[in-house]
Amino acid sequence: MYPAGACTWVTVEGMSDRLCGRSRPGHFRGVTTVVAKLFHIVEPDLAFFGQKDAAQAAIIRRMVRDLNLPVEIVVCPIVREPSGLAMSSRNAYLSAEQQQSALVLYGSLKEIQRCCQSGERNSDKLIAAGKQIVAADPSVRLDYLEIVDPDTLEPLPAVNRAALAAIAAFVGTTRLIDNVVLEVLE
Amino acid sequence: MYPAGACTWVTVEGMSDRLCGRSRPGHFRGVTTVVAKLFHIVEPDLAFFGQKDAAQAAIIRRMVRDLNLPVEIVVCPIVREPSGLAMSSRNAYLSAEQQQSALVLYGSLKEIQRCCQSGERNSDKLIAAGKQIVAADPSVRLDYLEIVDPDTLEPLPAVNRAALAAIAAFVGTTRLIDNVVLEVLE
């Protein structure tokens, strides 16, 4: 995939340093470069990405739009276990106990969603409510819990339009992510 | 060409800071980004670039190779006036006197070529010989005169394989460029 002396990068600036990009410097530059290469090799009409990695999906959509790549990006919804845990190949690393702890990720997002539907619009307050759920399980170490614009990944001070609540947390040594879209119903 | 909020760049690292890229910071990042966009919009089988902008041609070839772009790059030879001056839209900015001065660009490259063919292989000595030709006309201000690898644009200390001698100089306020390939005939 990488010829000797390869030195070309595709970078989506700014967005690549937000959410998971802040925790994983250089990660999204690698993603966008290899995805651009793949698109050039395969020349697909459609490409499917999961909403679970919301930052990745937003960054790929931006890359495709900015560079006029002739491909349509389809973002596929998160699929959950009956428990609510977002499906991920990483869940196989979790013990039965850790799988129970991992439920606080979706739990915190549902709490934010509930508070939002009850009329709370202030992002700091919504995030604080979500963090309480995470803090209740000391075996979960929060990486981030943010409310951002779904397209630019920029933090939103208030939820007065479609917003993304996104979480990343470590359960043991396993880093898990999840997110929900907050809809404002007038 | 640039949607609102565009933040995606295609960068050929290292090479973009050499030759004209050193004199024009950020220039080649703009070139590679817009050329990638153009390729995605047009989806050409072949794309033609001039050897006169040797750095641009090398950088585009590297980008196409590194990103697996499905296009063949054809580099077209420099076309010269009967005087030897490399044809360029910028030549229209030159007075008759400046056109005469501009001949030292190709003159210096021919001198390097002549010294090389006479057996001189040391790049510093070859460049010094070329610079003497430029220095003979005080109305010409040298930007760079370098001997580099034609593919990587890295300076070559000696000409013991195919090398590129490249020059950029100001004649009045007009910046001109030219180059020749130095072949080593054993």
mmCIF file of C-alpha atoms in Angstrom:
data_model
loop_
_atom_site.group_PDB
_atom_site.id
_atom_site.type_symbol
_atom_site.label_atom_id
_atom_site.label_comp_id
_atom_site.label_asym_id
_atom_site.label_seq_id
_atom_site.Cartn_x
_atom_site.Cartn_y
_atom_site.Cartn_z
ATOM 1 C CA MET A 1 0.000 0.000 0.000
ATOM 2 C CA TYR A 2 2.884 2.394 0.726
ATOM 3 C CA PRO A 3 5.612 2.636 -1.967
ATOM 4 C CA ALA A 4 9.178 3.320 -0.808
ATOM 5 C CA GLY A 5 9.691 7.038 -0.254
ATOM 6 C CA ALA A 6 5.959 7.760 0.018
ATOM 7 C CA CYS A 7 5.572 11.287 1.376
ATOM 8 C CA THR A 8 2.058 12.363 0.339
ATOM 9 C CA TRP A 9 -0.625 12.952 2.955
ATOM 10 C CA VAL A 10 -4.289 13.852 2.728
ATOM 11 C CA THR A 11 -5.143 15.924 5.783
ATOM 12 C CA VAL A 12 -8.494 17.287 6.937
ATOM 13 C CA GLU A 13 -7.167 20.123 9.074
ATOM 14 C CA GLY A 14 -8.785 21.133 12.340
ATOM 15 C CA MET A 15 -11.365 18.325 12.369
ATOM 16 C CA SER A 16 -8.611 15.726 12.634
ATOM 17 C CA ASP A 17 -7.574 17.170 16.020
ATOM 18 C CA ARG A 18 -11.032 16.863 17.592
ATOM 19 C CA LEU A 19 -12.725 14.013 19.534
ATOM 20 C CA CYS A 20 -10.738 10.822 18.896
ATOM 21 C CA GLY A 21 -8.166 12.826 16.913
ATOM 22 C CA ARG A 22 -7.149 14.710 20.058
ATOM 23 C CA SER A 23 -6.593 11.446 21.925
ATOM 24 C CA ARG A 24 -4.821 9.832 18.960
ATOM 25 C CA PRO A 25 -2.522 12.410 17.263
ATOM 26 C CA GLY A 26 -1.847 11.615 13.592
ATOM 27 C CA HIS A 27 -4.502 8.882 13.545
ATOM 28 C CA PHE A 28 -6.945 10.580 11.168
ATOM 29 C CA ARG A 29 -4.195 11.737 8.805
ATOM 30 C CA GLY A 30 -3.400 8.054 8.331
ATOM 31 C CA VAL A 31 -7.090 7.227 7.895
ATOM 32 C CA THR A 32 -7.782 9.919 5.281
ATOM 33 C CA THR A 33 -4.614 9.120 3.337
ATOM 34 C CA VAL A 34 -5.258 5.385 3.127
ATOM 35 C CA VAL A 35 -8.974 5.863 2.391
ATOM 36 C CA ALA A 36 -8.122 8.265 -0.460
ATOM 37 C CA LYS A 37 -5.684 5.655 -1.815
ATOM 38 C CA LEU A 38 -8.353 2.941 -1.529
ATOM 39 C CA PHE A 39 -10.897 5.114 -3.379
ATOM 40 C CA HIS A 40 -8.375 5.684 -6.196
ATOM 41 C CA ILE A 41 -7.608 1.963 -6.461
ATOM 42 C CA VAL A 42 -11.193 0.650 -6.257
ATOM 43 C CA GLU A 43 -13.075 3.652 -7.743
ATOM 44 C CA PRO A 44 -16.276 2.703 -5.886
ATOM 45 C CA ASP A 45 -19.658 4.344 -6.515
ATOM 46 C CA LEU A 46 -20.601 4.017 -2.837
ATOM 47 C CA ALA A 47 -18.563 3.614 0.342
ATOM 48 C CA PHE A 48 -20.069 2.646 3.706
ATOM 49 C CA PHE A 49 -18.756 3.921 7.047
ATOM 50 C CA GLY A 50 -20.155 3.346 10.519
ATOM 51 C CA GLN A 51 -21.696 6.140 12.584
ATOM 52 C CA LYS A 52 -20.070 4.623 15.668
ATOM 53 C CA ASP A 53 -16.793 6.296 14.679
ATOM 54 C CA ALA A 54 -18.609 9.597 14.218
ATOM 55 C CA ALA A 55 -15.397 11.621 13.892
ATOM 56 C CA GLN A 56 -14.092 9.304 11.176
ATOM 57 C CA ALA A 57 -17.389 9.441 9.270
ATOM 58 C CA ALA A 58 -17.500 13.264 9.462
ATOM 59 C CA ILE A 59 -13.858 13.604 8.397
ATOM 60 C CA ILE A 60 -14.286 11.210 5.448
ATOM 61 C CA ARG A 61 -17.420 13.067 4.320
ATOM 62 C CA ARG A 62 -15.513 16.354 4.513
ATOM 63 C CA MET A 63 -12.557 14.935 2.582
ATOM 64 C CA VAL A 64 -14.854 13.625 -0.172
ATOM 65 C CA ARG A 65 -16.640 16.965 -0.432
ATOM 66 C CA ASP A 66 -13.487 19.126 -0.272
ATOM 67 C CA LEU A 67 -11.526 17.040 -2.802
ATOM 68 C CA ASN A 68 -14.501 16.339 -5.118
ATOM 69 C CA LEU A 69 -13.916 12.598 -4.803
ATOM 70 C CA PRO A 70 -16.382 10.826 -7.138
ATOM 71 C CA VAL A 71 -17.863 8.542 -4.459
ATOM 72 C CA GLU A 72 -20.985 8.675 -2.312
ATOM 73 C CA ILE A 73 -20.430 8.141 1.413
ATOM 74 C CA VAL A 74 -23.170 6.210 3.198
ATOM 75 C CA VAL A 75 -23.036 6.383 6.990
ATOM 76 C CA CYS A 76 -24.542 3.285 8.637
ATOM 77 C CA PRO A 77 -26.305 3.479 12.025
ATOM 78 C CA ILE A 78 -24.805 2.081 15.209
ATOM 79 C CA VAL A 79 -25.898 -1.481 15.968
ATOM 80 C CA ARG A 80 -26.291 -2.333 19.664
ATOM 81 C CA GLU A 81 -26.332 -5.443 21.809
ATOM 82 C CA PRO A 82 -29.659 -6.033 23.615
ATOM 83 C CA SER A 83 -27.895 -4.458 26.641
ATOM 84 C CA GLY A 84 -27.419 -1.221 24.703
ATOM 85 C CA LEU A 85 -23.647 -1.674 24.282
ATOM 86 C CA ALA A 86 -22.587 -0.485 20.834
ATOM 87 C CA MET A 87 -21.284 -3.450 18.829
ATOM 88 C CA SER A 88 -17.525 -3.404 18.261
ATOM 89 C CA SER A 89 -14.816 -5.944 17.588
ATOM 90 C CA ARG A 90 -13.188 -4.557 20.741
ATOM 91 C CA ASN A 91 -16.031 -5.852 22.944
ATOM 92 C CA ALA A 92 -14.373 -9.288 22.643
ATOM 93 C CA TYR A 93 -11.586 -7.934 24.898
ATOM 94 C CA LEU A 94 -14.051 -7.253 27.725
ATOM 95 C CA SER A 95 -14.678 -9.640 30.616
ATOM 96 C CA ALA A 96 -18.318 -10.212 31.631
ATOM 97 C CA GLU A 97 -17.795 -7.700 34.434
ATOM 98 C CA GLN A 98 -16.227 -5.150 32.085
ATOM 99 C CA GLN A 99 -19.114 -5.582 29.630
ATOM 100 C CA GLN A 100 -21.382 -4.523 32.484
ATOM 101 C CA SER A 101 -19.172 -1.482 33.232
ATOM 102 C CA ALA A 102 -19.144 -0.591 29.526
ATOM 103 C CA LEU A 103 -22.885 0.067 29.681
ATOM 104 C CA VAL A 104 -22.182 3.436 31.305
ATOM 105 C CA LEU A 105 -21.039 4.776 27.936
ATOM 106 C CA TYR A 106 -24.472 4.445 26.343
ATOM 107 C CA GLY A 107 -26.044 5.156 29.737
ATOM 108 C CA SER A 108 -24.376 8.563 29.889
ATOM 109 C CA LEU A 109 -25.467 9.378 26.322
ATOM 110 C CA LYS A 110 -29.055 8.345 27.080
ATOM 111 C CA GLU A 111 -28.997 10.561 30.190
ATOM 112 C CA ILE A 112 -27.858 13.501 28.036
ATOM 113 C CA GLN A 113 -30.600 12.690 25.531
ATOM 114 C CA ARG A 114 -33.177 12.518 28.331
ATOM 115 C CA CYS A 115 -32.083 15.858 29.857
ATOM 116 C CA CYS A 116 -32.105 17.434 26.410
ATOM 117 C CA GLN A 117 -35.615 16.176 25.715
ATOM 118 C CA SER A 118 -36.665 17.582 29.103
ATOM 119 C CA GLY A 119 -35.625 21.040 27.905
ATOM 120 C CA GLU A 120 -31.995 21.415 29.036
ATOM 121 C CA ARG A 121 -30.071 23.069 26.201
ATOM 122 C CA ASN A 122 -26.824 24.091 27.901
ATOM 123 C CA SER A 123 -24.042 21.750 26.784
ATOM 124 C CA ASP A 124 -21.988 22.105 29.977
ATOM 125 C CA LYS A 125 -24.986 21.038 32.062
ATOM 126 C CA LEU A 126 -25.833 18.178 29.715
ATOM 127 C CA ILE A 127 -22.229 16.965 29.782
ATOM 128 C CA ALA A 128 -22.132 17.211 33.583
ATOM 129 C CA ALA A 129 -25.247 15.021 33.772
ATOM 130 C CA GLY A 130 -23.634 12.456 31.472
ATOM 131 C CA LYS A 131 -20.356 12.495 33.407
ATOM 132 C CA GLN A 132 -22.198 11.644 36.625
ATOM 133 C CA ILE A 133 -23.282 8.363 35.069
ATOM 134 C CA VAL A 134 -19.695 7.540 34.070
ATOM 135 C CA ALA A 135 -18.312 8.561 37.465
ATOM 136 C CA ALA A 136 -20.660 6.099 39.172
ATOM 137 C CA ASP A 137 -18.470 3.251 37.885
ATOM 138 C CA PRO A 138 -14.876 3.786 39.098
ATOM 139 C CA SER A 139 -13.557 1.089 36.742
ATOM 140 C CA VAL A 140 -14.373 3.314 33.744
ATOM 141 C CA ARG A 141 -11.864 6.049 32.870
ATOM 142 C CA LEU A 142 -13.366 8.798 30.712
ATOM 143 C CA ASP A 143 -11.349 10.004 27.720
ATOM 144 C CA TYR A 144 -13.873 12.577 26.483
ATOM 145 C CA LEU A 145 -17.580 13.353 26.600
ATOM 146 C CA GLU A 146 -18.480 16.186 24.247
ATOM 147 C CA ILE A 147 -21.368 17.795 22.433
ATOM 148 C CA VAL A 148 -20.264 18.878 18.981
ATOM 149 C CA ASP A 149 -21.497 19.940 15.554
ATOM 150 C CA PRO A 150 -21.955 16.657 13.626
ATOM 151 C CA ASP A 151 -20.340 18.115 10.473
ATOM 152 C CA THR A 152 -17.423 20.176 11.815
ATOM 153 C CA LEU A 153 -16.910 18.375 15.177
ATOM 154 C CA GLU A 154 -16.614 21.797 16.825
ATOM 155 C CA PRO A 155 -17.918 21.950 20.408
ATOM 156 C CA LEU A 156 -21.418 23.426 20.647
ATOM 157 C CA PRO A 157 -22.100 25.583 23.733
ATOM 158 C CA ALA A 158 -25.822 24.870 23.411
ATOM 159 C CA VAL A 159 -28.040 22.312 21.716
ATOM 160 C CA ASN A 160 -30.268 24.474 19.556
ATOM 161 C CA ARG A 161 -29.821 22.473 16.371
ATOM 162 C CA ALA A 162 -28.782 18.902 15.520
ATOM 163 C CA ALA A 163 -25.834 18.011 17.740
ATOM 164 C CA LEU A 164 -23.706 14.977 18.389
ATOM 165 C CA ALA A 165 -23.045 13.728 21.918
ATOM 166 C CA ALA A 166 -19.898 11.594 21.730
ATOM 167 C CA ILE A 167 -18.038 9.636 24.378
ATOM 168 C CA ALA A 168 -14.781 7.712 24.588
ATOM 169 C CA ALA A 169 -13.732 5.823 27.693
ATOM 170 C CA PHE A 170 -11.367 3.110 28.814
ATOM 171 C CA VAL A 171 -12.790 -0.018 30.420
ATOM 172 C CA GLY A 172 -9.660 -1.753 31.677
ATOM 173 C CA THR A 173 -7.204 -1.276 28.800
ATOM 174 C CA THR A 174 -9.931 -1.302 26.136
ATOM 175 C CA ARG A 175 -10.867 2.060 24.667
ATOM 176 C CA LEU A 176 -14.542 2.202 23.671
ATOM 177 C CA ILE A 177 -16.496 4.895 21.833
ATOM 178 C CA ASP A 178 -20.171 5.636 21.347
ATOM 179 C CA ASN A 179 -22.376 8.549 20.303
ATOM 180 C CA VAL A 180 -25.978 9.676 19.835
ATOM 181 C CA VAL A 181 -27.490 12.459 17.770
ATOM 182 C CA LEU A 182 -29.441 15.021 19.818
ATOM 183 C CA GLU A 183 -32.464 16.250 17.902
ATOM 184 C CA VAL A 184 -34.171 19.452 18.903
ATOM 185 C CA LEU A 185 -37.929 18.953 18.666
ATOM 186 C CA GLU A 186 -39.667 22.327 18.808
ATOM 187 C CA MET B 1 -13.643 25.137 -6.622
ATOM 188 C CA TYR B 2 -13.419 25.618 -2.842
ATOM 189 C CA PRO B 3 -16.610 24.934 -0.831
ATOM 190 C CA ALA B 4 -17.204 27.018 2.322
ATOM 191 C CA GLY B 5 -15.301 25.503 5.233
ATOM 192 C CA ALA B 6 -12.935 23.527 3.006
ATOM 193 C CA CYS B 7 -10.103 22.278 5.188
ATOM 194 C CA THR B 8 -8.632 19.317 3.282
ATOM 195 C CA TRP B 9 -5.116 19.501 1.875
ATOM 196 C CA VAL B 10 -3.051 17.125 -0.209
ATOM 197 C CA THR B 11 0.593 17.610 0.734
ATOM 198 C CA VAL B 12 3.727 16.048 -0.732
ATOM 199 C CA GLU B 13 5.969 16.500 2.292
ATOM 200 C CA GLY B 14 9.642 17.370 1.986
ATOM 201 C CA MET B 15 9.627 17.783 -1.801
ATOM 202 C CA SER B 16 7.251 20.734 -1.542
ATOM 203 C CA ASP B 17 9.901 22.706 0.388
ATOM 204 C CA ARG B 18 12.625 22.314 -2.263
ATOM 205 C CA LEU B 19 13.535 24.435 -5.314
ATOM 206 C CA CYS B 20 10.597 26.763 -6.062
ATOM 207 C CA GLY B 21 8.815 25.485 -2.937
ATOM 208 C CA ARG B 22 11.519 27.014 -0.742
ATOM 209 C CA SER B 23 11.064 30.407 -2.416
ATOM 210 C CA ARG B 24 7.268 30.117 -2.388
ATOM 211 C CA PRO B 25 6.087 28.616 0.950
ATOM 212 C CA GLY B 26 2.691 26.909 0.698
ATOM 213 C CA HIS B 27 2.665 27.164 -3.102
ATOM 214 C CA PHE B 28 2.932 23.453 -3.875
ATOM 215 C CA ARG B 29 0.380 22.476 -1.234
ATOM 216 C CA GLY B 30 -2.085 24.622 -3.159
ATOM 217 C CA VAL B 31 -0.982 23.061 -6.451
ATOM 218 C CA THR B 32 -1.296 19.438 -5.301
ATOM 219 C CA THR B 33 -4.662 20.063 -3.614
ATOM 220 C CA VAL B 34 -6.249 21.734 -6.637
ATOM 221 C CA VAL B 35 -4.723 19.226 -9.082
ATOM 222 C CA ALA B 36 -6.120 16.328 -7.003
ATOM 223 C CA LYS B 37 -9.544 18.028 -7.073
ATOM 224 C CA LEU B 38 -9.285 18.510 -10.844
ATOM 225 C CA PHE B 39 -8.378 14.844 -11.334
ATOM 226 C CA HIS B 40 -11.408 13.783 -9.265
ATOM 227 C CA ILE B 41 -13.732 16.077 -11.247
ATOM 228 C CA VAL B 42 -12.435 15.283 -14.748
ATOM 229 C CA GLU B 43 -11.191 11.691 -14.167
ATOM 230 C CA PRO B 44 -8.695 11.977 -17.056
ATOM 231 C CA ASP B 45 -6.713 9.037 -18.471
ATOM 232 C CA LEU B 46 -3.709 11.260 -19.165
ATOM 233 C CA ALA B 47 -2.574 14.607 -17.760
ATOM 234 C CA PHE B 48 0.187 16.721 -19.319
ATOM 235 C CA PHE B 49 2.586 18.881 -17.309
ATOM 236 C CA GLY B 50 5.568 20.907 -18.512
ATOM 237 C CA GLN B 51 9.135 19.995 -17.618
ATOM 238 C CA LYS B 52 9.882 23.709 -17.269
ATOM 239 C CA ASP B 53 8.344 23.638 -13.808
ATOM 240 C CA ALA B 54 10.442 20.598 -12.917
ATOM 241 C CA ALA B 55 9.569 20.731 -9.214
ATOM 242 C CA GLN B 56 5.846 20.830 -9.970
ATOM 243 C CA ALA B 57 6.135 17.906 -12.418
ATOM 244 C CA ALA B 58 8.120 15.822 -9.903
ATOM 245 C CA ILE B 59 5.707 16.615 -7.069
ATOM 246 C CA ILE B 60 2.623 15.777 -9.172
ATOM 247 C CA ARG B 61 4.222 12.488 -10.279
ATOM 248 C CA ARG B 62 4.971 11.650 -6.645
ATOM 249 C CA MET B 63 1.435 12.526 -5.546
ATOM 250 C CA VAL B 64 -0.085 10.340 -8.279
ATOM 251 C CA ARG B 65 2.177 7.432 -7.347
ATOM 252 C CA ASP B 66 1.757 7.787 -3.559
ATOM 253 C CA LEU B 67 -2.051 8.168 -3.692
ATOM 254 C CA ASN B 68 -2.616 5.600 -6.483
ATOM 255 C CA LEU B 69 -4.432 8.208 -8.579
ATOM 256 C CA PRO B 70 -5.758 6.475 -11.722
ATOM 257 C CA VAL B 71 -4.136 8.897 -14.196
ATOM 258 C CA GLU B 72 -0.959 8.796 -16.263
ATOM 259 C CA ILE B 73 1.248 11.882 -15.985
ATOM 260 C CA VAL B 74 3.002 12.894 -19.209
ATOM 261 C CA VAL B 75 5.800 15.430 -18.764
ATOM 262 C CA CYS B 76 6.299 17.586 -21.881
ATOM 263 C CA PRO B 77 9.746 18.930 -22.835
ATOM 264 C CA ILE B 78 10.688 22.594 -22.514
ATOM 265 C CA VAL B 79 10.097 24.587 -25.699
ATOM 266 C CA ARG B 80 12.610 27.397 -26.350
ATOM 267 C CA GLU B 81 12.765 30.607 -28.354
ATOM 268 C CA PRO B 82 15.429 30.581 -31.108
ATOM 269 C CA SER B 83 17.564 32.563 -28.578
ATOM 270 C CA GLY B 84 17.404 29.644 -26.135
ATOM 271 C CA LEU B 85 15.027 31.402 -23.713
ATOM 272 C CA ALA B 86 12.519 28.912 -22.307
ATOM 273 C CA MET B 87 9.025 29.842 -23.494
ATOM 274 C CA SER B 88 6.774 31.199 -20.723
ATOM 275 C CA SER B 89 3.768 33.476 -20.508
ATOM 276 C CA ARG B 90 5.939 35.582 -18.188
ATOM 277 C CA ASN B 91 8.331 36.439 -21.009
ATOM 278 C CA ALA B 92 5.710 38.987 -22.161
ATOM 279 C CA TYR B 93 6.628 41.066 -19.082
ATOM 280 C CA LEU B 94 10.254 41.419 -20.268
ATOM 281 C CA SER B 95 11.558 44.430 -22.180
ATOM 282 C CA ALA B 96 13.797 43.711 -25.171
ATOM 283 C CA GLU B 97 16.799 44.435 -22.926
ATOM 284 C CA GLN B 98 15.495 42.142 -20.180
ATOM 285 C CA GLN B 99 14.919 39.370 -22.721
ATOM 286 C CA GLN B 100 18.611 39.634 -23.503
ATOM 287 C CA SER B 101 19.493 39.454 -19.791
ATOM 288 C CA ALA B 102 17.183 36.462 -19.352
ATOM 289 C CA LEU B 103 19.424 34.439 -21.659
ATOM 290 C CA VAL B 104 21.869 33.950 -18.758
ATOM 291 C CA LEU B 105 19.448 31.448 -17.201
ATOM 292 C CA TYR B 106 19.799 28.943 -20.022
ATOM 293 C CA GLY B 107 23.406 30.094 -20.512
ATOM 294 C CA SER B 108 24.304 29.054 -16.974
ATOM 295 C CA LEU B 109 22.593 25.665 -17.412
ATOM 296 C CA LYS B 110 24.436 25.081 -20.702
ATOM 297 C CA GLU B 111 27.709 25.949 -18.988
ATOM 298 C CA ILE B 112 26.967 23.362 -16.280
ATOM 299 C CA GLN B 113 26.074 20.844 -18.969
ATOM 300 C CA ARG B 114 29.332 21.617 -20.833
ATOM 301 C CA CYS B 115 31.478 21.263 -17.684
ATOM 302 C CA CYS B 116 29.697 18.036 -16.815
ATOM 303 C CA GLN B 117 30.297 16.618 -20.280
ATOM 304 C CA SER B 118 33.974 17.619 -19.910
ATOM 305 C CA GLY B 119 34.199 15.349 -16.861
ATOM 306 C CA GLU B 120 33.443 17.611 -13.886
ATOM 307 C CA ARG B 121 31.182 15.670 -11.520
ATOM 308 C CA ASN B 122 31.322 17.780 -8.345
ATOM 309 C CA SER B 123 28.043 19.664 -7.962
ATOM 310 C CA ASP B 124 29.568 22.594 -6.036
ATOM 311 C CA LYS B 125 32.062 23.191 -8.840
ATOM 312 C CA LEU B 126 29.416 22.816 -11.536
ATOM 313 C CA ILE B 127 27.103 25.243 -9.715
ATOM 314 C CA ALA B 128 29.972 27.731 -9.270
ATOM 315 C CA ALA B 129 30.617 27.617 -13.011
ATOM 316 C CA GLY B 130 26.931 28.270 -13.700
ATOM 317 C CA LYS B 131 26.768 31.117 -11.171
ATOM 318 C CA GLN B 132 29.644 32.913 -12.918
ATOM 319 C CA ILE B 133 27.470 33.202 -16.024
ATOM 320 C CA VAL B 134 24.595 34.680 -14.021
ATOM 321 C CA ALA B 135 26.893 37.054 -12.118
ATOM 322 C CA ALA B 136 28.151 38.490 -15.421
ATOM 323 C CA ASP B 137 24.793 40.274 -15.821
ATOM 324 C CA PRO B 138 24.177 42.458 -12.753
ATOM 325 C CA SER B 139 20.541 43.030 -13.743
ATOM 326 C CA VAL B 140 19.771 39.367 -12.994
ATOM 327 C CA ARG B 141 19.165 38.398 -9.351
ATOM 328 C CA LEU B 142 19.624 34.686 -8.694
ATOM 329 C CA ASP B 143 16.985 32.916 -6.558
ATOM 330 C CA TYR B 144 18.534 29.446 -6.741
ATOM 331 C CA LEU B 145 20.786 27.330 -8.922
ATOM 332 C CA GLU B 146 20.846 23.723 -7.799
ATOM 333 C CA ILE B 147 21.702 20.213 -8.923
ATOM 334 C CA VAL B 148 19.118 17.780 -7.591
ATOM 335 C CA ASP B 149 17.696 14.294 -7.961
ATOM 336 C CA PRO B 150 14.962 14.628 -10.637
ATOM 337 C CA ASP B 151 12.554 12.421 -8.652
ATOM 338 C CA THR B 152 13.086 13.534 -5.036
ATOM 339 C CA LEU B 153 14.431 17.076 -5.685
ATOM 340 C CA GLU B 154 17.109 16.394 -3.052
ATOM 341 C CA PRO B 155 20.454 18.118 -3.701
ATOM 342 C CA LEU B 156 23.044 15.805 -5.261
ATOM 343 C CA PRO B 157 26.658 16.355 -4.122
ATOM 344 C CA ALA B 158 27.918 14.781 -7.343
ATOM 345 C CA VAL B 159 26.529 14.024 -10.782
ATOM 346 C CA ASN B 160 27.076 10.292 -11.075
ATOM 347 C CA ARG B 161 23.571 9.500 -12.284
ATOM 348 C CA ALA B 162 20.769 11.418 -13.994
ATOM 349 C CA ALA B 163 20.522 14.816 -12.327
ATOM 350 C CA LEU B 164 18.537 17.978 -12.782
ATOM 351 C CA ALA B 165 20.207 21.384 -12.938
ATOM 352 C CA ALA B 166 17.533 23.943 -12.093
ATOM 353 C CA ILE B 167 17.643 27.711 -11.896
ATOM 354 C CA ALA B 168 15.289 30.489 -10.809
ATOM 355 C CA ALA B 169 16.189 34.147 -11.142
ATOM 356 C CA PHE B 170 14.581 37.561 -11.209
ATOM 357 C CA VAL B 171 14.994 39.742 -14.274
ATOM 358 C CA GLY B 172 13.556 43.034 -13.090
ATOM 359 C CA THR B 173 10.479 42.005 -11.126
ATOM 360 C CA THR B 174 9.845 38.915 -13.284
ATOM 361 C CA ARG B 175 10.790 35.580 -11.777
ATOM 362 C CA LEU B 176 11.929 33.091 -14.424
ATOM 363 C CA ILE B 177 12.788 29.411 -14.135
ATOM 364 C CA ASP B 178 14.586 26.918 -16.360
ATOM 365 C CA ASN B 179 16.268 23.534 -16.074
ATOM 366 C CA VAL B 180 18.215 20.868 -17.951
ATOM 367 C CA VAL B 181 18.758 17.194 -17.286
ATOM 368 C CA LEU B 182 22.404 16.225 -16.864
ATOM 369 C CA GLU B 183 23.052 12.789 -18.343
ATOM 370 C CA VAL B 184 26.148 10.857 -17.373
ATOM 371 C CA LEU B 185 27.574 9.195 -20.472
ATOM 372 C CA GLU B 186 30.147 6.596 -19.403
#
